[in-house]
Short mmCIF file of C-alpha atoms and ligand atoms in Angstrom, two decimals:
data_model
loop_
_atom_site.label_atom_id
_atom_site.label_comp_id
_atom_site.label_asym_id
_atom_site.label_seq_id
_atom_site.Cartn_x
_atom_site.Cartn_y
_atom_site.Cartn_z
CA MET A 21 -3.16 -13.74 -22.71
CA VAL A 22 -3.83 -10.03 -22.64
CA LEU A 23 -1.48 -8.33 -20.19
CA TYR A 24 -1.94 -4.82 -18.82
CA ILE A 25 0.88 -3.05 -17.01
CA VAL A 26 -0.57 -0.50 -14.62
CA LEU A 27 1.62 2.43 -13.58
CA PRO A 28 0.50 5.12 -11.16
CA CYS A 29 2.27 8.42 -11.83
CA TYR A 30 2.35 11.48 -9.68
CA ASN A 31 4.50 14.34 -10.98
CA GLU A 32 6.71 11.97 -12.90
CA GLU A 33 7.54 14.15 -15.94
CA GLU A 34 11.26 13.58 -15.48
CA VAL A 35 11.19 9.82 -15.52
CA LEU A 36 8.16 9.10 -17.72
CA PRO A 37 9.82 9.26 -21.18
CA LEU A 38 12.47 6.84 -19.97
CA THR A 39 9.97 4.49 -18.38
CA ALA A 40 7.76 4.56 -21.46
CA ALA A 41 10.67 3.78 -23.78
CA LYS A 42 11.97 0.89 -21.73
CA LEU A 43 8.60 -0.64 -21.03
CA SER A 44 7.30 -0.37 -24.56
CA GLU A 45 10.44 -2.11 -25.77
CA LYS A 46 9.86 -4.85 -23.21
CA LEU A 47 6.18 -5.25 -24.03
CA GLY A 48 6.95 -5.15 -27.76
CA LEU A 49 9.42 -7.98 -27.36
CA MET A 50 6.97 -10.01 -25.35
CA ILE A 51 4.27 -9.55 -27.97
CA ALA A 52 6.70 -10.43 -30.77
CA GLY A 53 7.81 -13.50 -28.86
CA GLY A 54 4.21 -14.64 -28.51
CA LYS A 55 4.33 -14.52 -24.74
CA VAL A 56 1.47 -12.08 -24.48
CA SER A 57 -1.20 -11.17 -27.03
CA PRO A 58 -0.97 -8.04 -29.21
CA GLU A 59 -3.87 -6.46 -27.31
CA SER A 60 -1.61 -6.05 -24.29
CA ARG A 61 -1.15 -2.48 -23.10
CA MET A 62 0.53 -0.18 -20.64
CA LEU A 63 -1.97 1.78 -18.60
CA PHE A 64 -0.66 4.95 -16.97
CA VAL A 65 -2.72 6.49 -14.20
CA ASP A 66 -2.08 10.17 -13.75
CA ASP A 67 -2.78 10.74 -10.07
CA GLY A 68 -3.71 14.41 -10.42
CA SER A 69 -0.18 15.54 -11.22
CA SER A 70 0.55 19.25 -11.18
CA ASP A 71 3.42 19.04 -13.68
CA ASN A 72 3.44 18.04 -17.35
CA THR A 73 2.80 14.32 -16.71
CA TRP A 74 -0.54 14.33 -18.52
CA GLY A 75 0.96 16.24 -21.46
CA ILE A 76 3.65 13.59 -21.85
CA LEU A 77 1.08 10.81 -21.55
CA LYS A 78 -1.01 12.41 -24.29
CA GLU A 79 2.00 12.50 -26.62
CA LEU A 80 2.83 8.89 -25.85
CA THR A 81 -0.68 7.65 -26.49
CA ASP A 82 -0.67 9.50 -29.81
CA LYS A 83 2.55 7.78 -30.82
CA SER A 84 1.82 4.17 -30.05
CA PRO A 85 -1.30 2.10 -29.41
CA LEU A 86 0.61 0.27 -26.69
CA PHE A 87 0.13 3.26 -24.40
CA THR A 88 -3.14 4.04 -22.71
CA ALA A 89 -3.78 6.49 -19.92
CA ILE A 90 -6.39 7.63 -17.46
CA LYS A 91 -6.35 10.78 -15.40
CA LEU A 92 -7.80 11.06 -11.92
CA SER A 93 -9.70 14.21 -11.07
CA ARG A 94 -7.15 15.07 -8.35
CA ASN A 95 -4.31 13.58 -6.32
CA LYS A 96 -5.70 10.59 -4.47
CA GLY A 97 -2.51 8.85 -3.41
CA HIS A 98 -0.59 5.89 -4.73
CA GLN A 99 -2.95 3.13 -3.50
CA ASN A 100 -6.07 4.72 -4.95
CA ALA A 101 -4.34 5.47 -8.25
CA LEU A 102 -3.28 1.86 -8.38
CA ILE A 103 -6.74 0.38 -7.94
CA ALA A 104 -8.19 2.93 -10.35
CA GLY A 105 -5.80 1.49 -12.93
CA LEU A 106 -6.40 -2.12 -11.95
CA PHE A 107 -10.18 -1.84 -12.07
CA ARG A 108 -10.01 -0.09 -15.43
CA ALA A 109 -7.59 -2.70 -16.77
CA MET A 110 -9.75 -5.54 -15.45
CA GLU A 111 -12.32 -4.78 -18.12
CA HIS A 112 -9.85 -5.65 -20.87
CA CYS A 113 -7.13 -7.93 -19.59
CA ASP A 114 -6.54 -11.49 -18.46
CA ALA A 115 -3.94 -10.32 -15.98
CA ALA A 116 -2.48 -7.01 -14.86
CA ILE A 117 0.91 -6.18 -13.42
CA SER A 118 1.20 -3.13 -11.22
CA MET A 119 4.50 -1.34 -10.81
CA ASP A 120 5.87 2.08 -9.95
CA ALA A 121 6.46 4.54 -12.74
CA ASP A 122 10.02 5.30 -11.65
CA LEU A 123 11.38 1.95 -12.90
CA GLN A 124 13.01 1.13 -9.58
CA ASP A 125 11.68 -2.36 -10.04
CA ASP A 126 13.39 -4.65 -12.51
CA ILE A 127 11.08 -4.97 -15.50
CA ASN A 128 12.60 -8.31 -16.42
CA ALA A 129 10.65 -9.89 -13.56
CA ILE A 130 7.58 -9.48 -15.79
CA ASP A 131 8.51 -12.56 -17.84
CA GLU A 132 8.60 -14.76 -14.78
CA CYS A 133 5.31 -13.31 -13.54
CA VAL A 134 3.66 -14.17 -16.83
CA GLU A 135 5.07 -17.68 -16.74
CA LYS A 136 3.73 -18.20 -13.23
CA TYR A 137 0.35 -16.88 -14.36
CA LYS A 138 0.34 -19.41 -17.18
CA GLU A 139 1.15 -22.12 -14.65
CA GLY A 140 -2.08 -21.22 -12.91
CA CYS A 141 -1.18 -18.57 -10.32
CA ASP A 142 -3.69 -15.82 -9.71
CA ILE A 143 -1.38 -13.58 -7.74
CA VAL A 144 2.38 -13.29 -8.20
CA TYR A 145 4.22 -11.18 -5.63
CA CYS A 146 7.49 -9.63 -6.75
CA VAL A 147 9.84 -9.56 -3.79
CA ARG A 148 13.07 -7.59 -3.51
CA LYS A 149 16.16 -9.69 -3.03
CA ASP A 150 17.89 -7.08 -0.93
CA ARG A 151 17.47 -3.43 -0.08
CA SER A 152 21.03 -2.28 -0.68
CA SER A 153 19.91 0.47 -3.08
CA ASP A 154 17.87 2.09 -0.28
CA THR A 155 19.22 4.63 2.14
CA PHE A 156 20.18 3.30 5.58
CA PHE A 157 17.20 5.11 7.03
CA LYS A 158 14.61 3.74 4.61
CA ARG A 159 15.97 0.22 4.89
CA ASN A 160 15.72 0.14 8.67
CA THR A 161 12.39 1.92 8.96
CA ALA A 162 10.97 -0.52 6.42
CA LEU A 163 12.31 -3.46 8.40
CA ALA A 164 10.83 -2.10 11.63
CA PHE A 165 7.55 -1.62 9.82
CA TYR A 166 7.33 -5.25 8.67
CA LYS A 167 8.20 -6.44 12.17
CA LEU A 168 5.55 -4.22 13.73
CA MET A 169 2.96 -5.42 11.23
CA ARG A 170 3.72 -9.03 11.99
CA TRP A 171 3.60 -8.31 15.70
CA PHE A 172 0.15 -6.82 15.33
CA GLY A 173 -0.92 -9.85 13.36
CA VAL A 174 -1.17 -8.30 9.90
CA GLU A 175 -0.30 -10.75 7.17
CA SER A 176 1.88 -9.17 4.49
CA VAL A 177 4.75 -10.24 2.29
CA ASN A 178 8.15 -8.95 3.45
CA ASN A 179 10.03 -6.72 1.04
CA HIS A 180 7.16 -6.73 -1.41
CA ALA A 181 5.80 -3.36 -2.43
CA ASP A 182 3.10 -2.98 -5.02
CA TYR A 183 4.88 -4.77 -7.84
CA ARG A 184 2.69 -7.78 -8.54
CA LEU A 185 0.69 -9.63 -11.11
CA MET A 186 -2.99 -10.21 -10.52
CA SER A 187 -5.28 -12.28 -12.68
CA ARG A 188 -8.57 -10.84 -13.77
CA ARG A 189 -10.51 -12.85 -11.23
CA ALA A 190 -8.16 -11.75 -8.44
CA ILE A 191 -8.82 -8.11 -9.36
CA GLU A 192 -12.55 -8.86 -9.44
CA ALA A 193 -12.23 -10.29 -5.95
CA LEU A 194 -10.33 -7.19 -4.86
CA ASN A 195 -13.23 -5.15 -6.14
CA ASN A 196 -15.36 -6.69 -3.39
CA TYR A 197 -13.24 -5.12 -0.68
CA LYS A 198 -15.01 -1.83 -0.30
CA GLU A 199 -12.84 -0.14 2.30
CA VAL A 200 -11.83 3.44 1.70
CA ASN A 201 -8.63 3.25 3.76
CA LEU A 202 -6.63 1.23 1.32
CA PHE A 203 -3.62 -0.82 2.22
CA LEU A 204 -3.32 -3.18 -0.72
CA ARG A 205 -0.39 -5.14 0.66
CA GLY A 206 -2.61 -6.29 3.51
CA ILE A 207 -5.76 -6.90 1.47
CA ILE A 208 -4.31 -8.93 -1.36
CA PRO A 209 -3.11 -11.86 0.80
CA LEU A 210 -6.69 -12.00 2.14
CA ILE A 211 -8.04 -12.73 -1.34
CA GLY A 212 -6.48 -16.16 -1.25
CA TYR A 213 -6.21 -17.98 -4.61
CA LYS A 214 -3.03 -19.63 -5.76
CA HIS A 215 -0.01 -17.38 -5.44
CA ASP A 216 3.74 -17.46 -5.91
CA TYR A 217 6.78 -15.23 -5.56
CA VAL A 218 9.31 -13.81 -8.00
CA TYR A 219 12.57 -12.33 -6.74
CA TYR A 220 14.22 -9.28 -8.30
CA ASN A 221 16.71 -6.52 -7.61
CA ARG A 222 15.53 -3.01 -7.03
CA ASN A 223 17.47 -0.07 -8.44
CA GLU A 224 17.60 3.54 -7.52
CA ARG A 225 15.06 5.92 -8.99
CA ALA A 226 15.98 6.62 -12.65
CA ALA A 227 15.02 10.29 -12.34
CA GLY A 228 12.95 12.65 -10.20
CA LYS A 229 12.41 12.60 -6.46
CA SER A 230 10.61 10.13 -4.21
CA LYS A 231 6.95 10.98 -3.73
CA TYR A 232 6.92 9.18 -0.40
CA PRO A 233 8.41 11.50 2.19
CA LEU A 234 8.68 10.35 5.81
CA LYS A 235 5.32 11.87 6.72
CA LYS A 236 3.49 9.87 4.05
CA MET A 237 5.41 6.74 4.99
CA LEU A 238 4.37 7.07 8.64
CA SER A 239 0.72 7.63 7.87
CA PHE A 240 0.86 4.68 5.47
CA ALA A 241 2.23 2.52 8.30
CA VAL A 242 -0.44 3.65 10.77
CA ASP A 243 -3.07 2.99 8.11
CA GLY A 244 -1.70 -0.46 7.50
CA ILE A 245 -1.89 -1.40 11.13
CA THR A 246 -5.20 0.16 12.07
CA SER A 247 -6.91 -1.15 8.93
CA PHE A 248 -5.97 -4.73 9.58
CA SER A 249 -5.59 -5.28 13.24
CA ILE A 250 -7.59 -4.48 16.35
CA SER A 251 -4.79 -5.65 18.60
CA PRO A 252 -3.95 -2.07 19.65
CA LEU A 253 -7.50 -1.89 21.06
CA LYS A 254 -7.08 -5.21 22.84
CA PHE A 255 -3.76 -3.96 24.16
CA ILE A 256 -5.55 -0.95 25.66
CA SER A 257 -8.05 -3.06 27.57
CA ARG A 258 -5.30 -5.32 28.88
CA LEU A 259 -3.24 -2.33 29.91
CA GLY A 260 -6.31 -0.86 31.62
CA LEU A 261 -6.90 -4.08 33.53
CA PHE A 262 -3.26 -4.28 34.55
CA VAL A 263 -3.17 -0.67 35.78
CA ALA A 264 -6.44 -1.18 37.68
CA LEU A 265 -5.07 -4.26 39.45
CA LEU A 266 -1.89 -2.41 40.22
CA SER A 267 -3.81 0.48 41.75
CA ILE A 268 -5.80 -1.90 43.98
CA LEU A 269 -2.49 -3.22 45.27
CA GLY A 270 -1.27 0.33 45.72
CA ILE A 271 -4.36 1.34 47.69
CA ALA A 272 -4.06 -1.76 49.86
CA TYR A 273 -0.44 -0.93 50.56
CA ALA A 274 -1.24 2.71 51.38
CA LEU A 275 -4.03 1.71 53.75
CA PHE A 276 -1.87 -0.93 55.34
CA SER A 277 1.01 1.42 55.99
CA LYS A 278 -1.34 4.15 57.24
CA LEU A 279 -2.94 1.79 59.74
CA PHE A 280 0.05 -0.19 60.93
CA SER A 281 3.11 2.04 60.73
CA ASP A 282 3.90 5.53 62.01
CA ASP A 283 6.31 6.79 59.39
CA THR A 284 3.78 7.62 56.62
CA VAL A 285 5.24 10.69 54.90
CA ALA A 286 3.10 12.63 52.45
CA GLY A 287 4.27 11.02 49.19
CA TRP A 288 4.22 14.00 46.90
CA THR A 289 6.65 12.53 44.37
CA ALA A 290 4.73 9.31 44.06
CA ILE A 291 1.47 11.15 43.51
CA VAL A 292 2.85 13.50 40.89
CA ALA A 293 4.63 10.65 39.12
CA SER A 294 1.51 8.52 38.98
CA ILE A 295 -0.60 11.41 37.74
CA TRP A 296 1.80 11.95 34.87
CA LEU A 297 2.06 8.27 34.10
CA LEU A 298 -1.66 7.64 34.16
CA GLY A 299 -2.36 10.84 32.24
CA GLY A 300 0.07 9.70 29.59
CA ILE A 301 -1.37 6.23 29.35
CA GLN A 302 -4.90 7.59 29.14
CA LEU A 303 -3.97 9.99 26.38
CA LEU A 304 -2.24 7.23 24.46
CA CYS A 305 -5.25 4.96 24.78
CA LEU A 306 -7.65 7.72 23.79
CA GLY A 307 -5.44 8.41 20.79
CA ILE A 308 -5.57 4.80 19.66
CA VAL A 309 -9.34 4.64 20.11
CA GLY A 310 -9.53 7.90 18.19
CA GLU A 311 -7.59 6.41 15.28
CA TYR A 312 -10.19 3.70 14.92
CA ILE A 313 -13.13 6.05 15.30
CA GLY A 314 -11.61 8.25 12.63
CA LYS A 315 -11.34 5.22 10.40
CA ILE A 316 -14.97 4.23 11.01
CA TYR A 317 -15.96 7.80 10.22
CA SER A 318 -14.27 7.77 6.84
CA GLU A 319 -15.58 4.27 6.05
CA VAL A 320 -19.23 5.01 6.82
CA LYS A 321 -19.20 7.97 4.47
CA GLU A 322 -18.38 5.59 1.61
CA ARG A 323 -16.93 8.33 -0.50
CA PRO A 324 -15.61 7.27 -3.89
CA ARG A 325 -11.97 6.30 -3.77
CA TYR A 326 -11.22 8.04 -7.02
CA ILE A 327 -12.90 9.76 -9.94
CA ILE A 328 -11.59 9.38 -13.46
CA SER A 329 -11.67 12.66 -15.35
CA GLU A 330 -10.09 11.71 -18.69
CA GLU A 331 -9.16 8.60 -20.61
CA ILE A 332 -7.13 8.01 -23.74
CA GLY A 333 -6.54 4.87 -25.72
CA ILE A 334 -8.98 2.64 -23.89
CA GLU A 335 -12.04 1.63 -25.86
CA SER A 336 -15.07 2.31 -23.77
CA ASP A 337 -17.38 0.11 -25.83
CA LYS A 338 -15.63 -2.98 -24.53
CA ARG A 339 -16.46 -1.89 -21.03
CA VAL A 340 -18.09 -4.47 -18.82
CA LYS A 341 -20.62 -3.18 -16.34
CA TYR A 342 -19.93 -3.79 -12.64
N1 LIG B 299 2.52 7.99 -6.56
C1 LIG B 299 1.19 8.30 -6.86
N2 LIG B 299 0.51 9.18 -6.06
C2 LIG B 299 1.08 9.77 -4.96
C3 LIG B 299 2.42 9.41 -4.64
C4 LIG B 299 3.11 8.53 -5.46
O1 LIG B 299 0.64 7.80 -7.84
O2 LIG B 299 0.42 10.54 -4.29
C5 LIG B 299 3.26 7.04 -7.43
C6 LIG B 299 4.57 7.55 -7.96
O3 LIG B 299 4.39 8.29 -9.15
C7 LIG B 299 5.35 6.26 -8.21
C8 LIG B 299 4.81 5.34 -7.12
O4 LIG B 299 3.60 5.92 -6.65
O5 LIG B 299 5.04 5.70 -9.46
C9 LIG B 299 5.79 5.15 -5.99
O6 LIG B 299 6.24 6.39 -5.51
P1 LIG B 299 7.77 6.70 -5.21
O7 LIG B 299 8.66 6.06 -6.23
O8 LIG B 299 7.91 8.17 -5.06
O9 LIG B 299 7.94 5.99 -3.79
P2 LIG B 299 9.26 5.24 -3.24
O10 LIG B 299 9.72 4.30 -4.31
O11 LIG B 299 10.24 6.32 -2.96
O12 LIG B 299 8.76 4.54 -2.02
MG1 LIG B 300 10.12 4.70 -6.17
#
């Protein structure tokens, strides 16, 4: 089988030489051992880096045919870089494994993935055994995120990031999901097909800094929820109904006490409090509706998710038209 390892890289000049060395050794061994065919490759996707990432990739591709690389026209984000690589790899491979370029994920899980593929799995999710190498903050925010996702009814695999094997036909199926707001972890379980899990330990970043600061993580989480679940919208209508019923009760009570008792004091506090409360709820609801409208807006434009500006090492003549 022809295996492609797809690695999105954004400003990874510090860690790339290390990653390339380790992975090429791994892939070399697998080819020598007859586990994968000699046409197998590593495909680096330069996600519009502003440092010397592309320079390093050029050197690597000159040195060994095992390395191939594509460059996106600008920074498009991890998810887009990933599918750019997967769709490009799809034209040449039987299966592709996606993983981060910082080698946080144990590359020895690749063997097991390939075995599972040979047993007939189309998708193999690599799941972290524990998160002890993460900071306290990241560990707990990630946990809260998975809980929230489940609560909103989004199906995703716990403790699985974007380290997974996909067969060619699974990637072809993925190609039919045309949404611009990408949250791969939610889409891939929707594809179906036979799948399995591989468990591995995650290390700390070998070099360089995380490209996922809190701000990006939060917007990723909001994206994940609003792309897969309309339960926040349902929640709004239920909340609206509840508040409306409550206000009918309130009006009835006010009328009742006005008509039948003498001690009706002008309830300034109650009025101010309810104005604030209702104002807040309305703003929240408008915000949630706005999120979805924003999403519809970006989907209807159908802008391309990425544009490839350069390629090295991949033969274009083998390209299949889609
Ligand atoms: N990445 C990317 N584009 C971006 C941000 C990140 O291609 O805009 C890549 C990055 O080079 C790395 C992977 O996505 O290979 C995961 O990023 P990182 O390791 O910084 O995230 P963390 O592991 O800290 O969640
Ligand atoms: Mg990382």
